[in-house]
Amino acid sequence: MAASLASAGGHAAPGLSIRKSEEIADLIDLFSKMQYRAKEATPRVEAIEKRCLELFARDYKYSIIDNSNGEVCGHYPRQIVFLEYQCTDVEKDRFESTVQIGKLQDLVNRSKLARCRGRFVCPVILYNGKHICRSSTLAGWGELYGRTGYNYIFSGGSDDTEPEEVLEDDSAVRNGDSQLFDKVRGLDIKLLRYLSVRYICDLMVENKKVKFGLNVTSSEKADKVQRYADFTLLSVPYPGCEFFKDYKDRDYTAEGLVFNWNQDFVDAPLTIPTCFTPNLNIDWTRYQSWDLVEQTQNYLKLLLHIINRDDESGLLVHCISGWDRTPLFVSLLRLSLWADGAVHASLEPAEILYLTIAYDWFLFGHMLPDRLSKGEEIFFFCFNFLKHIVSEKFSAVRKPRRKNSHVKDGDFTVEDLCQLKPRDRGSVTSLSSDFSLIAEETGAASSLTNDAADLFSSLPQASSWRKGPASSPQMVVCNKPHPLDEHLFHPLSEARSSSSSSSNQSEHAATRTGSSPLAVPGRRCPFPSERQARLEAVREVFLAAYSSTVGLKSSAPSPSGAISGLLEQFARGVGLRGTNAIV
């Protein structure tokens, strides 16, 4: 078997690559038909769990947080992986965990009531000895005393049925039940501190989730007695999964799609400590005018900056339930760090893709069948979005920049070459030759865009990847604009969702290339960086697997034929046949 794992140049053998692609297609097919529940494990689910453990073991020494039959949380993995240190780390003593798994298990069991649906703070990525964690938001009073809390107390937490909406009764809290919050949230804080988490990134667009005029859940930023004041809280409001119905309705085009920040339930301003703002070169005051691409890019830059800025402290990312927006950013973080060679260094593109889909999305309870039935394509958006983070600007590994502009030709880097104008770089016309043949064979040449051709010209390069080695701070708070200033503050207001028409997308789309959902934005570089090649390889495998299983459902007939042909070519290119492409 070892001899078949690699071919010339260190690439996976063709047969093995096809087998791994089929493995991902099987995973997505199962995922699209069922939501994972820890107490309902089937042989196929057990095989997925085993495969995840094998992939983690390639690079890490880990322990297991026991969640057999969902006794701690019904929609967390039955075997939750706690990464201790990297197996290949030459400085193992520097990063080796001081956490005792027995004490961690005890804290998890005792703190689970603090968070909505019992989705406690769970470490999922280990980066330079720091834990990147995920969870849901804080539970409200009603959940602690209601049906969900009753089941946790008297049934050992094994009930993973969808809880009824339970409401936080502020008067009850004022009448003495704040002691319960002190106890439960105090345990949550102990768990955070035990994992050395200092930074909490809250993706909710609300301070508290409200239904029927009453509070359903809470959040750290809304804690009345500031129990979480010793942590650095970041409010980075990001649209929920419902918004991705608009993304799907615009033929999976995120460019020009701007969230409607004037909706009544949106009351959480963007709040970031000023210590994070100088080096990012981002105008945070304009966050409400960003489209979905720019918003996701800037938030990812912020998260990467946080984990690189502090040598000791970890990060918690959460939304409301922790199974839509949370896995989106956890998955992007894992893939971005992997592309830099900073985590999971021994995994190939198909393997890291399998791991993040299976572990970050499926085993942590993302409800893909429900989201697909509603057209809320946040899962597809995550992996198609990889084309927007291939730049070294998103790299966690900072490379030294040239200080002297008078350099020899040999001193130019790949990034420098990519910045050159076409006339300075020489002709790259031949890069499109492969696509011309494909277009001629399918008869779709007349309907395909230049961006689509750009995508196919990159496929050989995408496939040729190579492995690489306490007090509250001052804040930047950006609130809603005054209604009279809305037009000035929102230059993209015509493209605003949720009620906007998709016909308005062209206004902003002209400012950014890559309007096709499958196209790679910007001018292509004939010499892609290793990061770019790795991420494009992951995206290529994902599109092929998604095409052969779920497919895309186009709302407008005009571009669908072209996109369908592209997805079909992706599927055939890696040995999968697209049986359910765009319809």
Coordinates of C-alpha atoms in Angstrom, one line a residue:
M1 CA 0.0 0.0 0.0
A2 CA 2.8 2.4 0.9
A3 CA 4.2 2.2 -2.7
S4 CA 0.8 3.3 -4.1
L5 CA 0.4 6.4 -1.9
A6 CA 2.7 8.5 -4.1
S7 CA 3.7 8.9 -7.6
A8 CA 6.4 11.0 -9.3
G9 CA 6.7 14.4 -7.7
G10 CA 5.1 13.2 -4.4
H11 CA 1.5 13.4 -5.7
A12 CA -1.1 10.9 -4.8
A13 CA -1.5 8.1 -7.3
P14 CA -4.5 8.6 -9.7
G15 CA -6.4 5.6 -8.4
L16 CA -6.0 6.7 -4.8
S17 CA -7.1 10.2 -5.7
I18 CA -10.3 8.9 -7.3
R19 CA -11.0 6.7 -4.3
K20 CA -10.6 9.7 -1.9
S21 CA -12.9 11.8 -4.1
E22 CA -15.5 9.1 -4.0
E23 CA -15.1 8.9 -0.2
I24 CA -16.0 12.6 0.0
A25 CA -18.9 12.2 -2.4
D26 CA -20.2 9.4 -0.1
L27 CA -19.8 11.6 2.9
I28 CA -21.7 14.5 1.4
D29 CA -24.4 12.2 0.1
L30 CA -25.0 10.8 3.6
F31 CA -24.7 14.3 5.1
S32 CA -27.4 15.7 2.7
K33 CA -29.9 13.1 3.9
M34 CA -29.5 13.0 7.7
Q35 CA -28.5 15.2 10.6
Y36 CA -26.0 13.5 13.0
R37 CA -27.3 12.5 16.4
A38 CA -24.9 10.9 18.8
K39 CA -27.4 8.3 20.1
E40 CA -28.3 7.1 16.6
A41 CA -24.9 6.0 15.2
T42 CA -25.1 3.7 12.2
P43 CA -22.3 1.7 10.7
R44 CA -21.7 4.4 8.1
V45 CA -21.5 7.1 10.8
E46 CA -19.2 4.9 12.9
A47 CA -16.9 4.6 9.8
I48 CA -16.9 8.4 9.5
E49 CA -16.0 8.8 13.2
K50 CA -13.2 6.3 12.8
R51 CA -11.8 8.0 9.7
C52 CA -11.7 11.4 11.5
L53 CA -9.7 9.9 14.3
E54 CA -7.3 8.4 11.8
L55 CA -6.8 11.8 10.2
F56 CA -6.3 13.6 13.5
A57 CA -3.7 11.0 14.5
R58 CA -1.6 11.7 11.5
D59 CA -0.3 14.9 13.1
Y60 CA -1.4 15.0 16.7
K61 CA -1.3 13.3 20.0
Y62 CA -4.9 13.5 21.3
S63 CA -7.2 12.4 24.1
I64 CA -10.9 11.8 23.9
I65 CA -13.7 13.7 25.7
D66 CA -16.3 11.0 26.1
N67 CA -19.8 11.7 24.7
S68 CA -21.1 8.2 24.3
N69 CA -24.7 8.1 23.2
G70 CA -24.8 11.9 23.4
E71 CA -24.7 11.9 27.2
V72 CA -23.0 15.3 27.3
C73 CA -24.4 16.8 24.1
G74 CA -26.7 15.0 21.7
H75 CA -25.3 16.7 18.6
Y76 CA -21.6 16.7 19.4
P77 CA -19.3 13.9 18.3
R78 CA -19.5 10.8 20.4
Q79 CA -15.7 10.9 20.6
I80 CA -14.7 14.6 21.0
V81 CA -11.0 15.0 20.1
F82 CA -8.9 17.1 22.4
L83 CA -5.6 17.8 20.6
E84 CA -2.6 17.9 23.0
Y85 CA 0.3 18.6 20.8
Q86 CA 1.7 17.9 17.3
C87 CA 3.5 14.6 16.9
T88 CA 6.2 16.1 14.7
D89 CA 6.7 19.2 16.7
V90 CA 10.5 19.5 17.5
E91 CA 9.5 22.0 20.3
K92 CA 6.9 19.6 21.8
D93 CA 7.8 20.6 25.3
R94 CA 6.9 24.2 24.5
F95 CA 3.4 23.5 23.2
E96 CA 2.5 20.3 25.1
S97 CA -0.8 20.6 26.8
T98 CA -1.0 21.0 30.6
V99 CA -4.7 20.1 30.5
Q100 CA -5.7 16.9 32.3
I101 CA -8.4 15.1 30.3
G102 CA -10.1 13.9 33.5
K103 CA -10.5 17.4 34.8
L104 CA -11.6 18.7 31.4
Q105 CA -14.3 16.0 31.2
D106 CA -15.6 17.0 34.6
L107 CA -15.7 20.7 33.7
V108 CA -17.5 19.8 30.5
N109 CA -20.1 17.8 32.3
R110 CA -20.7 20.5 34.8
S111 CA -20.7 23.5 32.5
K112 CA -22.9 22.2 29.7
L113 CA -26.1 23.8 31.0
A114 CA -24.6 27.3 30.6
R115 CA -24.9 27.2 26.8
C116 CA -27.8 27.0 24.5
R117 CA -28.8 23.3 23.6
G118 CA -25.9 22.2 25.9
R119 CA -23.4 23.0 23.2
F120 CA -20.5 23.7 25.6
V121 CA -17.1 25.3 24.8
C122 CA -15.3 22.7 22.8
P123 CA -11.7 22.9 21.5
V124 CA -11.4 21.9 17.9
I125 CA -8.2 23.3 16.4
L126 CA -4.7 23.4 18.0
Y127 CA -2.5 26.2 16.6
N128 CA 0.9 26.9 18.2
G129 CA -0.2 25.5 21.5
K130 CA -3.4 27.6 21.5
H131 CA -6.9 26.2 21.3
I132 CA -9.5 27.5 18.9
C133 CA -12.9 26.6 20.4
R134 CA -16.5 26.5 19.3
S135 CA -19.9 26.5 21.2
S136 CA -23.3 28.0 21.1
T137 CA -24.3 31.2 22.8
L138 CA -25.3 31.5 26.5
A139 CA -28.5 29.8 27.6
G140 CA -31.3 32.0 29.1
W141 CA -33.2 31.5 32.2
G142 CA -36.0 29.6 30.5
E143 CA -33.7 26.9 29.1
L144 CA -32.1 26.3 32.5
Y145 CA -35.5 25.7 34.1
G146 CA -37.5 24.4 31.1
R147 CA -37.8 21.1 29.3
T148 CA -34.3 21.0 28.0
G149 CA -32.7 21.6 31.4
Y150 CA -35.1 19.0 33.0
N151 CA -33.9 16.4 30.5
Y152 CA -30.3 17.2 31.1
I153 CA -30.6 16.9 34.8
F154 CA -32.8 13.8 35.0
S155 CA -31.9 12.0 31.7
G156 CA -28.1 12.4 31.7
G157 CA -28.3 14.8 28.8
S158 CA -29.2 12.1 26.3
D159 CA -32.3 13.9 24.9
D160 CA -31.2 15.5 21.6
T161 CA -34.7 16.3 20.3
E162 CA -35.3 19.8 19.1
P163 CA -36.1 21.8 22.2
E164 CA -39.1 24.0 22.4
E165 CA -38.4 27.7 22.4
V166 CA -37.9 28.6 26.1
L167 CA -37.9 32.2 27.3
E168 CA -35.8 34.2 29.7
D169 CA -37.8 35.7 32.5
D170 CA -36.0 38.8 33.6
S171 CA -38.3 39.3 36.6
A172 CA -37.4 35.8 37.9
V173 CA -33.7 36.6 37.6
R174 CA -34.2 39.8 39.6
N175 CA -36.1 37.8 42.3
G176 CA -33.1 35.7 43.3
D177 CA -32.5 33.3 40.4
S178 CA -29.4 35.2 39.4
Q179 CA -27.6 32.7 41.8
L180 CA -28.3 30.0 39.3
F181 CA -26.6 32.1 36.6
D182 CA -23.7 32.7 38.9
K183 CA -23.2 29.0 39.4
V184 CA -23.8 27.8 35.8
R185 CA -22.0 30.6 34.0
G186 CA -19.2 30.4 36.6
L187 CA -18.6 26.8 35.5
D188 CA -18.6 28.0 31.9
I189 CA -16.0 30.6 32.8
K190 CA -13.9 28.0 34.6
L191 CA -13.9 25.8 31.4
L192 CA -12.8 28.8 29.3
R193 CA -10.0 29.6 31.7
Y194 CA -8.9 26.0 31.9
L195 CA -8.5 26.0 28.1
S196 CA -6.7 29.3 28.3
V197 CA -9.3 31.1 26.2
R198 CA -9.2 34.8 26.4
Y199 CA -10.9 36.0 23.2
I200 CA -14.6 35.4 22.6
C201 CA -15.9 36.2 19.1
D202 CA -19.7 36.5 18.9
L203 CA -21.2 36.2 15.4
M204 CA -24.8 37.0 16.5
V205 CA -26.5 40.0 15.0
E206 CA -28.6 40.3 18.2
N207 CA -27.6 41.0 21.7
K208 CA -30.1 38.3 22.7
K209 CA -32.2 36.1 20.5
V210 CA -35.8 37.4 20.7
K211 CA -39.0 35.6 19.7
F212 CA -42.5 36.8 20.3
G213 CA -41.0 39.8 22.0
L214 CA -39.3 37.8 24.7
N215 CA -35.6 36.7 25.1
V216 CA -34.8 33.2 24.1
T217 CA -31.1 33.1 24.6
S218 CA -28.4 35.5 25.9
S219 CA -24.8 36.2 25.2
E220 CA -21.6 37.2 27.0
K221 CA -21.9 40.8 25.8
A222 CA -25.4 41.0 27.2
D223 CA -24.6 39.5 30.6
K224 CA -26.1 42.0 33.1
V225 CA -23.5 41.6 35.8
Q226 CA -20.6 41.4 33.4
R227 CA -19.4 38.0 34.5
Y228 CA -17.3 37.8 31.3
A229 CA -15.6 41.2 31.8
D230 CA -12.1 39.5 32.2
F231 CA -12.4 38.2 28.6
T232 CA -11.8 40.2 25.5
L233 CA -15.3 40.2 23.8
L234 CA -15.6 40.9 20.1
S235 CA -19.0 41.4 18.6
V236 CA -18.7 40.7 14.9
P237 CA -22.3 40.4 13.7
Y238 CA -22.6 38.0 10.7
P239 CA -25.8 37.1 8.8
G240 CA -27.5 33.8 9.8
C241 CA -28.2 30.9 7.6
E242 CA -31.5 32.4 6.3
F243 CA -29.4 35.0 4.5
F244 CA -27.8 32.3 2.3
K245 CA -31.2 31.7 0.7
D246 CA -30.5 35.1 -1.0
Y247 CA -27.1 33.8 -2.0
K248 CA -28.6 30.8 -3.6
D249 CA -31.4 32.8 -5.3
R250 CA -28.7 35.0 -6.9
D251 CA -27.2 32.0 -8.6
Y252 CA -24.7 31.5 -5.8
T253 CA -23.2 34.9 -6.4
A254 CA -21.9 36.5 -3.2
E255 CA -20.5 39.6 -4.8
G256 CA -22.8 42.6 -4.3
L257 CA -25.0 40.8 -1.8
V258 CA -25.3 43.0 1.3
F259 CA -27.2 42.1 4.4
N260 CA -30.0 44.4 5.5
W261 CA -28.8 45.8 8.8
N262 CA -31.9 47.9 9.3
Q263 CA -34.1 44.9 10.3
D264 CA -35.8 45.3 13.7
F265 CA -34.1 42.3 15.3
V266 CA -30.5 43.5 14.4
D267 CA -29.3 45.3 17.5
A268 CA -25.7 44.1 18.0
P269 CA -23.1 46.6 16.7
L270 CA -19.7 45.6 15.5
T271 CA -17.4 46.0 18.6
I272 CA -13.7 45.3 18.3
P273 CA -10.9 46.3 20.7
T274 CA -8.7 49.0 19.1
C275 CA -5.6 46.9 19.7
F276 CA -6.7 44.7 16.8
T277 CA -7.4 47.4 14.3
P278 CA -4.1 49.2 13.4
N279 CA -2.4 46.3 11.5
L280 CA -5.4 45.0 9.6
N281 CA -5.8 48.1 7.4
I282 CA -9.6 47.7 7.4
D283 CA -12.2 50.5 7.7
W284 CA -14.5 48.9 10.2
T285 CA -16.9 51.8 10.2
R286 CA -18.1 50.7 6.7
Y287 CA -18.9 47.1 7.7
Q288 CA -22.6 47.6 6.9
S289 CA -21.8 48.4 3.3
W290 CA -19.6 45.3 2.8
D291 CA -21.0 42.5 0.6
L292 CA -20.8 38.9 1.7
V293 CA -17.4 38.4 0.2
E294 CA -15.7 41.4 1.8
Q295 CA -17.4 40.8 5.1
T296 CA -16.3 37.2 5.3
Q297 CA -12.8 38.0 4.2
N298 CA -12.4 40.8 6.8
Y299 CA -13.8 38.7 9.6
L300 CA -11.4 35.8 8.7
K301 CA -8.5 38.3 8.7
L302 CA -9.5 39.4 12.1
L303 CA -9.7 35.9 13.5
L304 CA -6.3 35.0 12.0
H305 CA -4.8 38.2 13.5
I306 CA -6.2 37.4 17.0
I307 CA -4.7 33.9 17.1
N308 CA -1.3 35.2 15.8
R309 CA -1.2 38.2 18.1
D310 CA -1.2 36.4 21.4
D311 CA 1.3 33.6 22.1
E312 CA -0.6 32.0 24.9
S313 CA -4.4 32.7 24.7
G314 CA -7.0 30.8 22.8
L315 CA -10.1 31.9 20.9
L316 CA -13.8 30.9 21.1
V317 CA -16.1 31.4 18.1
H318 CA -19.8 31.1 18.4
C319 CA -23.2 32.2 17.0
I320 CA -26.6 31.2 18.4
S321 CA -26.8 27.4 18.2
G322 CA -23.2 27.0 16.9
W323 CA -24.0 24.8 13.9
D324 CA -24.2 27.3 10.9
R325 CA -22.1 30.4 11.1
T326 CA -19.7 28.8 13.6
P327 CA -18.7 25.8 11.4
L328 CA -18.3 28.2 8.5
F329 CA -15.5 30.1 10.3
V330 CA -14.1 27.1 12.0
S331 CA -13.8 25.4 8.7
L332 CA -12.2 28.4 7.0
L333 CA -9.7 28.8 9.8
R334 CA -8.8 25.1 9.6
L335 CA -8.3 25.2 5.9
S336 CA -6.5 28.5 5.8
L337 CA -4.0 27.3 8.5
W338 CA -3.6 24.0 6.7
A339 CA -2.8 25.8 3.4
D340 CA 0.0 27.6 5.3
G341 CA 1.3 24.2 6.6
A342 CA 0.5 25.3 10.2
V343 CA -1.9 22.6 11.1
H344 CA -2.6 19.0 9.8
A345 CA 0.6 19.3 7.8
S346 CA 0.7 15.7 6.6
L347 CA -2.9 15.7 5.1
E348 CA -3.5 16.0 1.4
P349 CA -6.3 18.2 0.0
A350 CA -8.9 15.4 -0.2
E351 CA -8.0 14.4 3.4
I352 CA -8.3 17.8 5.0
L353 CA -11.5 18.4 3.1
Y354 CA -12.9 15.1 4.4
L355 CA -11.9 16.0 8.0
T356 CA -13.4 19.4 8.0
I357 CA -16.7 18.3 6.4
A358 CA -17.1 15.3 8.6
Y359 CA -15.9 16.8 11.9
D360 CA -16.6 20.5 11.8
W361 CA -19.9 20.2 10.0
F362 CA -21.5 16.8 10.1
L363 CA -20.4 15.5 13.6
F364 CA -21.1 18.8 15.2
G365 CA -24.8 18.7 14.1
H366 CA -25.1 21.0 11.1
M367 CA -28.6 20.4 9.7
L368 CA -27.7 20.1 6.0
P369 CA -31.0 18.4 4.9
D370 CA -33.1 21.2 6.5
R371 CA -30.8 23.9 5.1
L372 CA -30.9 22.4 1.6
S373 CA -34.7 22.1 1.7
K374 CA -34.9 25.8 2.5
G375 CA -32.3 26.8 -0.1
E376 CA -29.9 28.1 2.7
E377 CA -26.7 27.1 1.1
I378 CA -24.2 28.2 3.7
F379 CA -22.4 24.8 3.5
F380 CA -21.7 25.2 -0.2
F381 CA -20.7 28.9 0.3
C382 CA -18.0 27.9 2.8
F383 CA -16.0 25.7 0.3
N384 CA -16.7 27.8 -2.8
F385 CA -15.5 30.8 -0.8
L386 CA -11.9 29.3 -0.7
K387 CA -11.3 31.0 -4.1
H388 CA -11.4 34.4 -2.2
I389 CA -8.7 33.6 0.4
V390 CA -5.9 32.2 -1.7
S391 CA -3.9 35.4 -1.3
E392 CA -0.9 35.6 1.0
K393 CA -2.8 38.4 2.8
F394 CA -4.7 35.6 4.6
S395 CA -1.6 33.6 5.5
A396 CA -0.8 33.1 9.1
V397 CA 2.9 32.7 8.2
R398 CA 4.2 36.2 7.6
K399 CA 7.0 36.4 4.9
P400 CA 9.6 39.1 5.0
R401 CA 9.0 41.9 2.5
R402 CA 11.7 43.5 0.4
K403 CA 13.0 46.7 1.7
N404 CA 15.0 47.8 -1.4
S405 CA 13.2 48.4 -4.7
H406 CA 16.5 48.0 -6.6
V407 CA 16.6 44.2 -6.9
K408 CA 17.7 41.7 -9.4
D409 CA 15.3 39.9 -11.6
G410 CA 15.9 36.7 -9.6
D411 CA 14.6 38.4 -6.4
F412 CA 11.0 38.6 -7.6
T413 CA 8.6 36.4 -5.6
V414 CA 5.4 34.7 -6.9
E415 CA 3.3 37.5 -5.3
D416 CA 5.4 40.1 -7.1
L417 CA 4.9 38.4 -10.5
C418 CA 1.1 38.2 -9.9
Q419 CA 1.0 41.9 -9.4
L420 CA 2.6 42.7 -12.7
K421 CA 0.5 43.8 -15.6
P422 CA 0.0 41.4 -18.4
R423 CA 2.3 43.3 -20.8
D424 CA 5.0 43.1 -18.2
R425 CA 4.5 39.5 -17.6
G426 CA 4.4 38.1 -21.1
S427 CA 1.6 36.2 -22.8
V428 CA -0.5 33.7 -20.9
T429 CA -2.8 33.0 -23.8
S430 CA -1.9 29.3 -23.8
L431 CA -3.4 28.8 -20.3
S432 CA -6.9 28.8 -21.8
S433 CA -6.3 26.1 -24.4
D434 CA -7.5 23.2 -22.2
F435 CA -10.8 25.0 -21.6
S436 CA -11.3 25.8 -25.2
L437 CA -11.4 22.1 -26.0
I438 CA -13.8 21.4 -23.2
A439 CA -16.1 24.2 -24.3
E440 CA -16.1 23.0 -27.9
E441 CA -16.9 19.5 -26.9
T442 CA -19.9 20.5 -24.7
G443 CA -21.2 23.1 -27.1
A444 CA -21.4 25.6 -24.3
A445 CA -18.7 28.0 -25.4
S446 CA -21.1 30.8 -26.3
S447 CA -22.7 30.9 -22.8
L448 CA -19.6 30.6 -20.7
T449 CA -17.9 33.6 -19.2
N450 CA -14.3 34.5 -19.2
D451 CA -14.3 33.9 -15.5
A452 CA -15.4 30.3 -16.1
A453 CA -12.6 29.8 -18.6
D454 CA -10.3 31.3 -16.0
L455 CA -11.3 28.6 -13.5
F456 CA -10.6 25.7 -15.9
S457 CA -7.3 27.2 -16.9
S458 CA -6.2 26.9 -13.3
L459 CA -7.1 23.2 -12.8
P460 CA -3.8 21.7 -13.6
Q461 CA -2.1 24.1 -11.3
A462 CA -4.7 23.5 -8.6
S463 CA -4.0 19.8 -8.8
S464 CA -0.2 20.2 -8.5
W465 CA -0.1 21.3 -4.9
R466 CA 2.9 20.4 -2.7
K467 CA 3.1 19.7 1.0
G468 CA 4.9 22.3 3.1
P469 CA 6.5 21.8 6.1
A470 CA -7.8 41.0 31.6
S471 CA -9.6 44.3 31.9
S472 CA -12.0 45.5 29.2
P473 CA -9.9 47.0 26.4
Q474 CA -10.7 50.1 24.5
M475 CA -13.2 49.3 21.8
V476 CA -14.2 50.4 18.3
V477 CA -18.0 50.4 18.3
C478 CA -19.8 50.7 15.0
N479 CA -23.5 51.2 15.4
K480 CA -26.4 51.4 12.9
P481 CA -26.4 54.6 10.8
H482 CA -29.2 57.1 11.2
P483 CA -32.0 56.5 8.7
L484 CA -31.3 59.9 7.1
D485 CA -27.7 58.9 6.5
E486 CA -28.6 55.4 5.2
H487 CA -28.1 56.3 1.5
L488 CA -24.7 57.8 2.1
F489 CA -23.5 55.0 4.4
H490 CA -24.7 52.2 2.1
P491 CA -23.5 52.8 -1.4
L492 CA -24.7 49.2 -2.2
S493 CA -28.2 49.8 -0.8
E494 CA -29.8 48.9 -4.1
A495 CA -28.3 45.4 -3.8
R496 CA -29.5 45.0 -0.3
S497 CA -31.2 41.8 0.9
S498 CA -33.6 40.3 2.2
S499 CA -36.2 41.8 0.0
S500 CA -34.0 43.0 -2.8
S501 CA -34.3 41.8 -6.4
S502 CA -31.4 39.9 -7.8
S503 CA -31.5 42.1 -10.9
N504 CA -29.7 44.8 -8.9
Q505 CA -26.6 42.6 -8.5
S506 CA -24.8 44.0 -11.6
E507 CA -24.1 47.4 -10.1
H508 CA -21.5 46.1 -7.7
A509 CA -20.5 43.0 -9.6
A510 CA -18.7 45.2 -12.1
T511 CA -16.2 46.3 -9.4
R512 CA -15.1 42.7 -8.7
T513 CA -14.2 39.9 -11.1
G514 CA -15.4 36.4 -10.5
S515 CA -19.2 36.9 -10.9
S516 CA -19.7 33.3 -11.8
P517 CA -20.2 31.1 -8.7
L518 CA -17.5 28.8 -9.9
A519 CA -15.1 31.5 -11.2
V520 CA -11.9 32.4 -9.4
P521 CA -11.7 36.2 -8.8
G522 CA -9.0 38.5 -10.0
R523 CA -6.3 38.1 -12.6
R524 CA -4.9 34.6 -12.6
C525 CA -1.2 34.1 -11.8
P526 CA 0.6 31.6 -14.0
F527 CA 2.8 30.7 -11.0
P528 CA 0.4 30.1 -8.1
S529 CA 1.8 30.1 -4.6
E530 CA 1.7 26.9 -2.6
R531 CA -1.2 28.3 -0.5
Q532 CA -3.2 29.1 -3.6
A533 CA -2.6 25.7 -5.2
R534 CA -3.6 23.9 -2.0
L535 CA -6.8 25.8 -1.5
E536 CA -7.8 25.5 -5.2
A537 CA -7.2 21.8 -5.0
V538 CA -9.5 21.5 -2.0
R539 CA -12.2 23.5 -3.8
E540 CA -11.9 21.5 -6.9
V541 CA -12.4 18.2 -5.1
F542 CA -15.4 19.7 -3.2
L543 CA -17.1 21.0 -6.3
A544 CA -16.8 17.6 -8.0
A545 CA -18.2 15.7 -5.0
Y546 CA -21.0 18.3 -4.5
S547 CA -21.9 18.1 -8.2
S548 CA -22.2 14.3 -8.1
T549 CA -24.4 14.3 -5.0
V550 CA -26.3 17.4 -4.1
G551 CA -25.8 19.7 -7.1
L552 CA -26.9 23.3 -7.3
K553 CA -30.4 24.5 -7.9
S554 CA -30.4 27.5 -10.1
S555 CA -33.3 29.9 -9.7
A556 CA -32.7 31.6 -13.0
P557 CA -32.5 29.6 -16.2
S558 CA -30.1 31.7 -18.2
P559 CA -26.7 30.8 -16.6
S560 CA -27.6 27.4 -15.3
G561 CA -26.7 25.5 -18.4
A562 CA -23.2 26.9 -18.3
I563 CA -22.7 26.3 -14.6
S564 CA -24.1 22.8 -15.0
G565 CA -21.5 22.0 -17.7
L566 CA -18.8 23.3 -15.5
L567 CA -19.8 21.2 -12.5
E568 CA -20.0 18.2 -14.8
Q569 CA -16.5 18.8 -16.0
F570 CA -15.3 19.0 -12.4
A571 CA -16.9 15.7 -11.6
R572 CA -15.5 13.9 -14.6
G573 CA -12.1 15.5 -14.0
V574 CA -11.7 13.6 -10.7
G575 CA -13.4 10.4 -11.7
L576 CA -16.9 11.2 -10.5
R577 CA -20.0 11.5 -12.7
G578 CA -22.3 14.4 -12.0
T579 CA -25.7 12.8 -11.5
N580 CA -27.4 15.7 -9.9
A581 CA -25.9 18.9 -11.3
I582 CA -27.7 22.2 -11.5
V583 CA -31.3 21.7 -12.5

